[in-house]
GROMACS .gro file of C-alpha atoms in nm:
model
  429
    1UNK     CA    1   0.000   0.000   0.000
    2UNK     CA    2   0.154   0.373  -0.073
    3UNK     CA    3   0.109   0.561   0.227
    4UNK     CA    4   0.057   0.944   0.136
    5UNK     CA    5   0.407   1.134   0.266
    6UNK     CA    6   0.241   1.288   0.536
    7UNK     CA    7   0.107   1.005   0.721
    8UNK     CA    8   0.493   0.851   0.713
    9UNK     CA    9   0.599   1.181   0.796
   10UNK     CA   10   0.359   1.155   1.136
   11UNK     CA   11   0.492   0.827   1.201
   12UNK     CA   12   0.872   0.960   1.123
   13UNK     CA   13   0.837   1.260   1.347
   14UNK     CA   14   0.653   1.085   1.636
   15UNK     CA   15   0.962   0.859   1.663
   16UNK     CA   16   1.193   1.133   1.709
   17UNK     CA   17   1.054   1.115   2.052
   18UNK     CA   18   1.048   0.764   2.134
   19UNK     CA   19   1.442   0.815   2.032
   20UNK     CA   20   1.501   1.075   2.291
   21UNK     CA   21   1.282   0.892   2.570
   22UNK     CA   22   1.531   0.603   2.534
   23UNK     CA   23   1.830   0.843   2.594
   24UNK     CA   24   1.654   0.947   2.960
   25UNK     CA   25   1.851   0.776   3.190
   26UNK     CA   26   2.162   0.930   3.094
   27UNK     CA   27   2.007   1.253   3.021
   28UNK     CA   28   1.777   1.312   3.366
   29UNK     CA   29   1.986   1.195   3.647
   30UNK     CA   30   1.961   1.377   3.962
   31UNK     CA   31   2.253   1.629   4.136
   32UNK     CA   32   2.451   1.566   4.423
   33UNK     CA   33   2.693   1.792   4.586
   34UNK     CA   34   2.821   1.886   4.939
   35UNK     CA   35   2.698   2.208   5.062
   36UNK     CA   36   2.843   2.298   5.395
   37UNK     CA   37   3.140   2.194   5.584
   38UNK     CA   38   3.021   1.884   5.809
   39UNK     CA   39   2.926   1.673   5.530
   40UNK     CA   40   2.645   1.787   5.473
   41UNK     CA   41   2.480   1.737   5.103
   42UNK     CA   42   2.182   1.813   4.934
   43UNK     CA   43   2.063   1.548   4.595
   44UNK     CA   44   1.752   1.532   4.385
   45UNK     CA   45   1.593   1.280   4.274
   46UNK     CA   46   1.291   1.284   4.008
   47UNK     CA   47   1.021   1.067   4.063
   48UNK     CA   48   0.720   0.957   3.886
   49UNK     CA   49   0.348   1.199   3.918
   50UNK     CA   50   0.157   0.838   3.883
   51UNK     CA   51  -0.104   0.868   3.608
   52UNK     CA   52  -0.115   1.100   3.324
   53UNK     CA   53  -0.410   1.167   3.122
   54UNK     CA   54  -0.324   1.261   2.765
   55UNK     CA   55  -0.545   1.466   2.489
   56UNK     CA   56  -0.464   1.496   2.178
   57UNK     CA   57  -0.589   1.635   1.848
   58UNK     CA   58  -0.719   1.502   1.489
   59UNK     CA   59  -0.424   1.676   1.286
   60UNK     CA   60  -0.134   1.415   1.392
   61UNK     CA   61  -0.288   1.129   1.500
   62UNK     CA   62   0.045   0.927   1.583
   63UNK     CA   63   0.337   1.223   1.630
   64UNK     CA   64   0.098   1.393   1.924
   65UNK     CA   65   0.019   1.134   2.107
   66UNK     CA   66   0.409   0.998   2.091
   67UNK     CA   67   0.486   1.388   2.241
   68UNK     CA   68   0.410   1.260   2.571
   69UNK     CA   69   0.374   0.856   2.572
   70UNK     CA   70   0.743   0.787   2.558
   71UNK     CA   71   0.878   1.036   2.812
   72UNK     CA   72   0.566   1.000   3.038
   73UNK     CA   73   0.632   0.629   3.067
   74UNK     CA   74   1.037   0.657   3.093
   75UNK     CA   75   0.988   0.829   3.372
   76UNK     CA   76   0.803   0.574   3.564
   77UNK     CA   77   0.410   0.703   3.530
   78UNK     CA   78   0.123   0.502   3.360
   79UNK     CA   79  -0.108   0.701   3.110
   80UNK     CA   80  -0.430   0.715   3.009
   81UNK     CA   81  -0.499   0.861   2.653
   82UNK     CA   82  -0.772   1.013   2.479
   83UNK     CA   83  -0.716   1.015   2.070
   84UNK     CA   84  -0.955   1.273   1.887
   85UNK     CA   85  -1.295   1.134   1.824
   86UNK     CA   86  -1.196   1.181   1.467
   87UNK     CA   87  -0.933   0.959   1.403
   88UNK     CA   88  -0.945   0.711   1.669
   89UNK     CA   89  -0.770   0.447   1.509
   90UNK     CA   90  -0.462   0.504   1.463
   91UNK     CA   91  -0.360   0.495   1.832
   92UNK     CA   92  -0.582   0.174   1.899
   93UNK     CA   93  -0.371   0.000   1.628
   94UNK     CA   94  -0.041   0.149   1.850
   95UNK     CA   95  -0.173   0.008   2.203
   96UNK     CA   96  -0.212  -0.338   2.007
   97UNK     CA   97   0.125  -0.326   1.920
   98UNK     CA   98   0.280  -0.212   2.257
   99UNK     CA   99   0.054  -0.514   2.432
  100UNK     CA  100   0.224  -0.708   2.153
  101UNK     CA  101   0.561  -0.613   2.278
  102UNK     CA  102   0.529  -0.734   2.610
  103UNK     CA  103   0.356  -0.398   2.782
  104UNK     CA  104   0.199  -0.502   3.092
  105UNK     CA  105  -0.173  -0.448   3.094
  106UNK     CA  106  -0.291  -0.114   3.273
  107UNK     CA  107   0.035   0.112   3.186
  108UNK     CA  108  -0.110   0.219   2.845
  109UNK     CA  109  -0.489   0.299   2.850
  110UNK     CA  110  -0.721   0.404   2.555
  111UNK     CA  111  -1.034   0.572   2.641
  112UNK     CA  112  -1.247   0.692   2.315
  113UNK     CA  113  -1.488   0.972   2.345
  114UNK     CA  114  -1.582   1.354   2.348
  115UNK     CA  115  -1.617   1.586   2.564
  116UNK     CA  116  -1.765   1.411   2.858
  117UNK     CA  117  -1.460   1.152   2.857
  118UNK     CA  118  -1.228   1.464   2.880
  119UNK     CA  119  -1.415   1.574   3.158
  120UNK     CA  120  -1.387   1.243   3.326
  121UNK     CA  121  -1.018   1.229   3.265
  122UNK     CA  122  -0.954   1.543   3.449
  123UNK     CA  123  -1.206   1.510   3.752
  124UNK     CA  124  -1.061   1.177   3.791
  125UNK     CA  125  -0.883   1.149   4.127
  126UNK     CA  126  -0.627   0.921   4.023
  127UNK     CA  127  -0.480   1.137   3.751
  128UNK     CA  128  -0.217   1.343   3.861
  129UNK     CA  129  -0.182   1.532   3.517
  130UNK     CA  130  -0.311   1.641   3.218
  131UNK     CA  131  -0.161   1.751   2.858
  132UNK     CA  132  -0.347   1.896   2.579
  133UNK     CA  133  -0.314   1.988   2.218
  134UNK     CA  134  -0.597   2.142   2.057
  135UNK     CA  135  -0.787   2.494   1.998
  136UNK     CA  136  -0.742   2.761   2.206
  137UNK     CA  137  -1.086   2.800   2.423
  138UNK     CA  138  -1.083   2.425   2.470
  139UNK     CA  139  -0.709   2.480   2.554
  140UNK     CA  140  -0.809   2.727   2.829
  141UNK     CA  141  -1.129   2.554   2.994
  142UNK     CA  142  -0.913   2.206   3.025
  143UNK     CA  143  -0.618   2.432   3.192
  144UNK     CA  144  -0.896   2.625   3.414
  145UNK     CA  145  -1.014   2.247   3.502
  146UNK     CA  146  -0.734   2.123   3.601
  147UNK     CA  147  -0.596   2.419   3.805
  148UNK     CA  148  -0.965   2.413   4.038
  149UNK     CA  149  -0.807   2.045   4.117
  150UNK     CA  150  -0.467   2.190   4.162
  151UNK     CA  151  -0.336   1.960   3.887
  152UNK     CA  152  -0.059   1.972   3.701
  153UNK     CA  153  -0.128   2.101   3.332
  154UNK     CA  154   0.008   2.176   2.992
  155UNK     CA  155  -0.251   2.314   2.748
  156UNK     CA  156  -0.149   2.406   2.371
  157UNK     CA  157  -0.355   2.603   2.168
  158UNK     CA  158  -0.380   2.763   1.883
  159UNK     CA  159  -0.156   2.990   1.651
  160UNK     CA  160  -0.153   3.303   1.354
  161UNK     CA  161   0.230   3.222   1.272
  162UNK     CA  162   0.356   3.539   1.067
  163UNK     CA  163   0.648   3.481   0.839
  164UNK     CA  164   0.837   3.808   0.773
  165UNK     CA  165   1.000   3.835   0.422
  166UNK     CA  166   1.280   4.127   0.427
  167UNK     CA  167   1.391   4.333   0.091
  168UNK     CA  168   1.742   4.078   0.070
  169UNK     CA  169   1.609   3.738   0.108
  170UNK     CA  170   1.651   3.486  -0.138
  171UNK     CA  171   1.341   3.503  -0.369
  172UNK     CA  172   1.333   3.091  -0.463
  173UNK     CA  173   1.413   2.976  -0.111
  174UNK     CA  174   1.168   3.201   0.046
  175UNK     CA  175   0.866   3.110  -0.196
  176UNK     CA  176   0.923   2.758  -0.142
  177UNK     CA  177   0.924   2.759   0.231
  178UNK     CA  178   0.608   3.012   0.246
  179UNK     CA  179   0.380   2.769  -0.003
  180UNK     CA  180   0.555   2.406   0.193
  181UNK     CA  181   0.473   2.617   0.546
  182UNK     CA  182   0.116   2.708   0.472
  183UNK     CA  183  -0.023   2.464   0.261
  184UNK     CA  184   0.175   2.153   0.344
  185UNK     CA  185  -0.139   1.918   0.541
  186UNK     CA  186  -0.363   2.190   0.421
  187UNK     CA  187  -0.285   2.430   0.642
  188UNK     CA  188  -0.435   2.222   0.935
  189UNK     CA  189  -0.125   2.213   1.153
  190UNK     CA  190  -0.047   2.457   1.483
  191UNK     CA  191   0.283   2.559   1.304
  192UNK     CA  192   0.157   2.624   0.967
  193UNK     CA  193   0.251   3.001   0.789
  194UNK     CA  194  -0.116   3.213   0.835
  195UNK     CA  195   0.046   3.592   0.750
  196UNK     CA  196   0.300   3.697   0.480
  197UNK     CA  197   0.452   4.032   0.591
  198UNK     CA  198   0.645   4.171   0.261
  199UNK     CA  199   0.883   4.468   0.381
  200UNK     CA  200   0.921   4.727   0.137
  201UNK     CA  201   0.775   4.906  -0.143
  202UNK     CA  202   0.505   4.695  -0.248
  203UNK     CA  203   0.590   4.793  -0.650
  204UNK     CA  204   0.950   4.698  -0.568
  205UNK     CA  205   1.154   4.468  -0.760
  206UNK     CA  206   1.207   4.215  -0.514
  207UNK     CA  207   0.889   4.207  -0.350
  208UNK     CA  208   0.650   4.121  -0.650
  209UNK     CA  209   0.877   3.900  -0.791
  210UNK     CA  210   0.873   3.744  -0.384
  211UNK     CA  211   0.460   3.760  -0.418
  212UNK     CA  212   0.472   3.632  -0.779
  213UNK     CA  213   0.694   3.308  -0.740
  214UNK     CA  214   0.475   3.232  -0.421
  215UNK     CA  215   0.154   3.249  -0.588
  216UNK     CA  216   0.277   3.046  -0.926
  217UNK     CA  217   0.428   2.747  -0.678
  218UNK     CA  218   0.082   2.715  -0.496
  219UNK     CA  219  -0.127   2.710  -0.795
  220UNK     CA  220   0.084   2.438  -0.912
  221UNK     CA  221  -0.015   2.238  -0.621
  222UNK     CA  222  -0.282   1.918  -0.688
  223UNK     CA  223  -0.553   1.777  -0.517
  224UNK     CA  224  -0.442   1.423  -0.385
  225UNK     CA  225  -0.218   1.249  -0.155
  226UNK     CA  226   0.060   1.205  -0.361
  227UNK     CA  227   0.385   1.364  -0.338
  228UNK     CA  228   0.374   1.751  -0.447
  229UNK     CA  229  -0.013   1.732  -0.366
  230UNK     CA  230  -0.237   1.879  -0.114
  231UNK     CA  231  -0.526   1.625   0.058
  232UNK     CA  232  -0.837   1.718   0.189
  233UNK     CA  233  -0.900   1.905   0.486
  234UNK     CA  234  -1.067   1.686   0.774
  235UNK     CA  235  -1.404   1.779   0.767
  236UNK     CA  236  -1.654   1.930   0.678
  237UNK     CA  237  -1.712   2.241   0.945
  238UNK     CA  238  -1.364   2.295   0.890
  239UNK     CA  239  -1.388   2.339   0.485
  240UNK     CA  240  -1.694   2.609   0.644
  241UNK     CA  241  -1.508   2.786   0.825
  242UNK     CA  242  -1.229   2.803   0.597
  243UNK     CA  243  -1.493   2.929   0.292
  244UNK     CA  244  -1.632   3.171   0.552
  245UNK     CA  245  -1.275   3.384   0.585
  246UNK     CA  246  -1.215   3.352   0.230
  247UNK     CA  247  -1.563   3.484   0.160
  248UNK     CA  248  -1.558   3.796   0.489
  249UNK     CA  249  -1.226   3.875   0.304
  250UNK     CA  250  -1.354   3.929  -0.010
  251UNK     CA  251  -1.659   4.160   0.167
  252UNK     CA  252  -1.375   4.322   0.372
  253UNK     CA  253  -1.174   4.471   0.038
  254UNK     CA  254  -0.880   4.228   0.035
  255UNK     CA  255  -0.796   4.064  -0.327
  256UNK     CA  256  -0.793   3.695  -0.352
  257UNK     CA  257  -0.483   3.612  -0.564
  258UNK     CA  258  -0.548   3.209  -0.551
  259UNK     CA  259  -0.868   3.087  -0.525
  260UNK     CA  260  -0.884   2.755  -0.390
  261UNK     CA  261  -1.223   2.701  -0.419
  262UNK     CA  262  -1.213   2.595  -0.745
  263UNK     CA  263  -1.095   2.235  -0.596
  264UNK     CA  264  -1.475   2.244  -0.469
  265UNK     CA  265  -1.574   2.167  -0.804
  266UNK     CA  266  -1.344   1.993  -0.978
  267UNK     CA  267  -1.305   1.756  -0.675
  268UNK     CA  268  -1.706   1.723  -0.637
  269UNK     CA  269  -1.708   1.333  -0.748
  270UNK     CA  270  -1.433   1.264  -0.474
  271UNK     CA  271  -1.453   1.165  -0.128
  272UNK     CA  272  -1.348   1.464   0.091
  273UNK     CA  273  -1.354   1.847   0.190
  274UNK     CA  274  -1.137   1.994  -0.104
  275UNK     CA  275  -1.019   2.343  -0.051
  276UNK     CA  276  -0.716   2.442  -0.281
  277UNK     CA  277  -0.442   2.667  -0.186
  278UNK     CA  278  -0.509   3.024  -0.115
  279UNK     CA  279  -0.373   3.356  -0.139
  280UNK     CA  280  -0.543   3.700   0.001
  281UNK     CA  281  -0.400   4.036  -0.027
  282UNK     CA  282  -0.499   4.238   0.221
  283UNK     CA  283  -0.536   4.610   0.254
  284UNK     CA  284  -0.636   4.654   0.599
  285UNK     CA  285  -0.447   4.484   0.874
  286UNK     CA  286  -0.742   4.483   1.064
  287UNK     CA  287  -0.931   4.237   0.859
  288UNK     CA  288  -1.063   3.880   1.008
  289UNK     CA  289  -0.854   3.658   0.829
  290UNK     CA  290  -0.512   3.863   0.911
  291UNK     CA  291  -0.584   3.855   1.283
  292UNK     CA  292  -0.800   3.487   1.351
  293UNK     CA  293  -0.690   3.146   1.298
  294UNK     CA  294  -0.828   3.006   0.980
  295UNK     CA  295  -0.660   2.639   1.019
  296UNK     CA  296  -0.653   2.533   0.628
  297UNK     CA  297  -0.398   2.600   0.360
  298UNK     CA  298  -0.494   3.004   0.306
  299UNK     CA  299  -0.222   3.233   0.313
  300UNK     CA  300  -0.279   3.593   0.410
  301UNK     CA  301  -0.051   3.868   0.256
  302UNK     CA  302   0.021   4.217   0.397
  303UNK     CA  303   0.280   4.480   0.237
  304UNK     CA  304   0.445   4.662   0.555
  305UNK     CA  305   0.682   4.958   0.458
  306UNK     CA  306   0.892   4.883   0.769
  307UNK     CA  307   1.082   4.654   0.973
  308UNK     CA  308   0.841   4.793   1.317
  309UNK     CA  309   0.520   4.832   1.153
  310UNK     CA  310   0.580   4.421   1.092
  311UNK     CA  311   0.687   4.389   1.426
  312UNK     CA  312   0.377   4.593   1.503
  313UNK     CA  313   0.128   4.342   1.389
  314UNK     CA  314   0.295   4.038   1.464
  315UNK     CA  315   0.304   4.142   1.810
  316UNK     CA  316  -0.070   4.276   1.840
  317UNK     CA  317  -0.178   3.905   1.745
  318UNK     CA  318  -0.287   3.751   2.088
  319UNK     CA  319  -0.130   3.388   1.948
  320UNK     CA  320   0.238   3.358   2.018
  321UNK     CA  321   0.346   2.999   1.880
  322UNK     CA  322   0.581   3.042   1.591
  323UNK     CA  323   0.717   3.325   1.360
  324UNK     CA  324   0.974   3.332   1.108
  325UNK     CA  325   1.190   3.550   0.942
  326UNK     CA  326   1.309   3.567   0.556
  327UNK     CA  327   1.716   3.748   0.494
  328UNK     CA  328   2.031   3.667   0.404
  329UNK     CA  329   2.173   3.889   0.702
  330UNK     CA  330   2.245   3.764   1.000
  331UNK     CA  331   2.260   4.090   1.180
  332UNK     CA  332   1.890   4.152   1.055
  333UNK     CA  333   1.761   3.844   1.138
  334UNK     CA  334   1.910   3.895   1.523
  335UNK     CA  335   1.732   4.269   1.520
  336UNK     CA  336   1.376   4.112   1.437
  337UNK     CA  337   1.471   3.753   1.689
  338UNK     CA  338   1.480   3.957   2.008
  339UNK     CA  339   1.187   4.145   1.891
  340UNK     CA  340   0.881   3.925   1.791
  341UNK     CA  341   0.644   3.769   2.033
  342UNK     CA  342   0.648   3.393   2.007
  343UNK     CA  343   0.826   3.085   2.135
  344UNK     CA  344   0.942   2.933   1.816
  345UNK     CA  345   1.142   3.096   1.590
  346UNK     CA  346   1.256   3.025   1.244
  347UNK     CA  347   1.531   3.217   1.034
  348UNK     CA  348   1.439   3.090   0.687
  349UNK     CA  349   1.254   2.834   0.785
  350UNK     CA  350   0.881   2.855   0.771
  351UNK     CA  351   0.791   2.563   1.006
  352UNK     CA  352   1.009   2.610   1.274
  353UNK     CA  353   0.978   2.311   1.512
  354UNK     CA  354   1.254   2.230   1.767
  355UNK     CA  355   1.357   1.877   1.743
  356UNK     CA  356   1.445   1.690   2.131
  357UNK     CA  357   1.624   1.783   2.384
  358UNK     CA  358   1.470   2.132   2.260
  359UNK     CA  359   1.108   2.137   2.347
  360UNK     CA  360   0.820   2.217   2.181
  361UNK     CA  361   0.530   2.483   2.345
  362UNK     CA  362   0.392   2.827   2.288
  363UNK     CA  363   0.490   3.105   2.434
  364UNK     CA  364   0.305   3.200   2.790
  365UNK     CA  365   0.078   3.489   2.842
  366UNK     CA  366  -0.090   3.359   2.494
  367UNK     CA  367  -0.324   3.183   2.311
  368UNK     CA  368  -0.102   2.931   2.224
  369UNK     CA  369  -0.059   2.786   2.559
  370UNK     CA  370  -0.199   2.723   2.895
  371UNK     CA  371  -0.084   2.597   3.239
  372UNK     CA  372   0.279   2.440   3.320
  373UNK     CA  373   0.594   2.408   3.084
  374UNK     CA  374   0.662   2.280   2.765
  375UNK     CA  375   0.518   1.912   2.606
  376UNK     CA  376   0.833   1.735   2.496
  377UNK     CA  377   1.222   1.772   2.546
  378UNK     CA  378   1.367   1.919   2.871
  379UNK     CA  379   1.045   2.074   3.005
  380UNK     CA  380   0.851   1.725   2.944
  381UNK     CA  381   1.114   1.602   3.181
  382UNK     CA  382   1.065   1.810   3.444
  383UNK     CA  383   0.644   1.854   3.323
  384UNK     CA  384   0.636   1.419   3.416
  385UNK     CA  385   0.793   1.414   3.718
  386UNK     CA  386   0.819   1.523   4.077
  387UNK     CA  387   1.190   1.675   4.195
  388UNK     CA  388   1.270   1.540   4.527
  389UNK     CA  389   1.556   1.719   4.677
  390UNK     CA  390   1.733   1.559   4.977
  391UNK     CA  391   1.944   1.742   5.236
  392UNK     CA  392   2.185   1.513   5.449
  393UNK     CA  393   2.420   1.512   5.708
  394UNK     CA  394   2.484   1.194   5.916
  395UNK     CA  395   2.665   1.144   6.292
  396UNK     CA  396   3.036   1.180   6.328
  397UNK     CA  397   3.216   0.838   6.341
  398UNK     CA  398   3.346   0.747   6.718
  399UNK     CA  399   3.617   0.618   6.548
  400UNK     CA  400   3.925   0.821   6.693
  401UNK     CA  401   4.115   0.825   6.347
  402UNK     CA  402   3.803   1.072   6.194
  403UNK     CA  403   3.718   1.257   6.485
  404UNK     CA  404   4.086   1.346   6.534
  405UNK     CA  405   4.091   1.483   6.226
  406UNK     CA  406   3.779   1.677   6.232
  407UNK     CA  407   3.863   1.917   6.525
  408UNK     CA  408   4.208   1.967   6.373
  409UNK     CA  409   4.014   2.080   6.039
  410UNK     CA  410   3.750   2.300   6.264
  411UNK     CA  411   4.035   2.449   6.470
  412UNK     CA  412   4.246   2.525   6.144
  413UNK     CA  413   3.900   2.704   5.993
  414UNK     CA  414   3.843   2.902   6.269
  415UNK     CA  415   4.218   3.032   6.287
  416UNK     CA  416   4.190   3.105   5.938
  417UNK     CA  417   3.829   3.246   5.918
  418UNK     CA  418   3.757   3.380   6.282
  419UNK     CA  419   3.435   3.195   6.227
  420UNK     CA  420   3.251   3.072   6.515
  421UNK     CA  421   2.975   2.858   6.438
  422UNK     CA  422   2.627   3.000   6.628
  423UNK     CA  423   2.373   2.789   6.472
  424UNK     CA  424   2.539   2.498   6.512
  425UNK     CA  425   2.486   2.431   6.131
  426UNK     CA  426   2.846   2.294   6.090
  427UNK     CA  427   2.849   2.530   5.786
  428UNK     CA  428   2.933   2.837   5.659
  429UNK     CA  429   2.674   3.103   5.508
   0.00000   0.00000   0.00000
């Protein structure tokens, strides 16, 4: 059978993870060191939370769920997950296999349902923790949930990722990674492009020839699942919602450049919710489609004349997943890095996901994310666990060799330091 690219790509990316959970016990060992004369030491430990309830979207129905199900069970806790009701199968067919490989029963749960199973999951008494990937209001009412339980939570939301294209970047690179970012699995992806800023004069040189060579590679985009096509989008409120923006643009003043909607038709004796790439000028920075998240392969384009009016709007958005910037200069691409307001950043590179140990999460204070720390690398580490730290000091040996040489090292401190010990803390502060 020939799996479309993006399913193996799912698959591929999801096993990045289980690759870095198996490096764990060399990678999350505890500290030890002595603090204070006396021998006294403090050491941490990490220990497991117990069990973890996991919720995870439609979009990647194996590469989400393997976010958290390899380092949640590394570090000793069971989990219980919850695959969206829309493509439930994919994650049965994985439990199968890890029973297959000698799992024992109750340390990988599947529990299929809606809204009232998420519910369950969190009220639950027995689950110590809870991780989310989804919209942004369910993102925010799971994270609200949890935190009335005082639970441990990491909610990720949505995103409006803004790629910024400067007046020197290189005109085929850039058009390829704009039309791969938003329309690759069409546009239904967390850390897919939404906004084109163009810097510059929009009748410049370099900036229609930019615009140009990113609206002739997306119409050259097919329908299908091959590669160098563009499938369906997942259902059918989602094709609605994505004709709605395309059709409150149009009333709003903004051109359409690339119409996808023609798909609608030529795709009508196929199975599926065909919307074709799209591309929308837009004249007013204010308009729905530049500021909401459209989730499908529709590309909004804004000409900014300078570097802080496009630092302007990408910062206004209340969404702070992912941004990218488009130069050849290093130096310029530093100046817009400290300045944008998102937790993954891209310098030419228009999906900019950070592979293990660097983790993956929004940025807080936003839409993109809710409650505790990031859902994979590091900050799954410490998101999974409980950090025990351990102060020691045990009784002085009788034996005469040790205690003979412990008042000649006090008596040599003092003569050196003057310090007399008060608090009896064998230590010095």
């Amino acid at each position: 059978v020939d799996l479309p690219l993006e399913a193996l790509a799912d698959v591929a990316k999801g096993n990045e993870t289980v690759e870095y959970a198996c490096s764990l016990p060399q990678l999350s060992q505890g500290k030890i060191d002595v603090v204070s004369g006396g021998g006294i030491t403090c050491r941490d430990r990490r220990d497991p939370l117990g069990v973890i309830a996991s919720i995870v979207p439609f979009n990647f129905p194996f590469m989400v769920p393997h976010w958290t199900l390899p380092i949640a069970l590394v570090a000793g806790n069971t989990i219980v997950l919850k695959p969206s009701e829309k493509v439930p199968l994919t994650m049965y067919r994985v439990v199968e296999l890890l029973e297959e490989a000698g799992f024992p029963e109750g340390v990988v749960n599947l529990v299929n349902g809606a809204r009232e199973a998420v519910e369950g999951l969190i009220d639950h008494p027995l689950v110590r923790a809870v991780t989310f990937v989804g919209s942004s209001p369910v993102a925010e009412i799971v994270s609200r949930r949890c935190r009335e339980l005082n639970k441990r939570c990491t909610a990720l939301g949505g995103a409006k990722n803004h790629l910024i294209a400067l007046q020197d970047c290189d005109i085929e690179g850039t058009s390829s990674d704009v039309v791969v970012s938003y329309a690759g699995c069409a546009g239904q992806r967390c850390m897919a492009a939404s906004v084109l800023l163009i810097v510059g004069d929009e009748e410049g040189t370099h900036q229609k020839a930019l615009l140009q060579n990113v609206i002739e590679k997306a119409a050259k985009i097919q329908p299908g699942t091959e590669p160098g096509k563009m499938g369906p989008v997942i259902d059918d409120h989602s094709l609605k919602k994505i004709l709605s923006y395309i059709e409150r643009s149009e009333k709003e003043g903004a051109t359409i450049l690339l119409d996808g909607r023609s798909w609608m038709s030529e795709m009508a004796s196929s199975k599926g919710n065909w919307i074709g790439p799209t591309i929308i000028l837009h004249r007013n920075k204010a308009d729905g489609a530049m500021n909401e998240e459209v989730f499908g392969p529709v590309l909004s384009v804004h000409h900014v004349s300078t570097w802080q009016e496009a630092i302007a709007i990408e910062n206004a958005n209340p969404f702070g997943n992912a941004a990218a910037i488009y130069t050849t200069n290093g130096g310029h691409a530093e100046w817009f890095l400290t300045r944008v307001r998102a937790a993954m950043l891209g310098v030419n590179i228009g999906i900019p996901v950070p592979r293990e140990p660097f983790s993956f999460g929004g940025l807080y204070g936003t839409k993109s994310k809710y409650g505790d720390m990031d859902i994979t690398g590091d900050g799954a580490i410490e998101f999974f666990t409980n950090r025990i730290k351990i102060t020691s000091k045990w009784p002085v040996p009788s034996v005469p060799e040790y205690t003979m040489g412990l008042v000649k090292q006090q008596q040599d401190q003092k003569k050196v330091n003057g310090i007399v010990d008060h608090a009896n803390f064998a230590g010095r502060m």
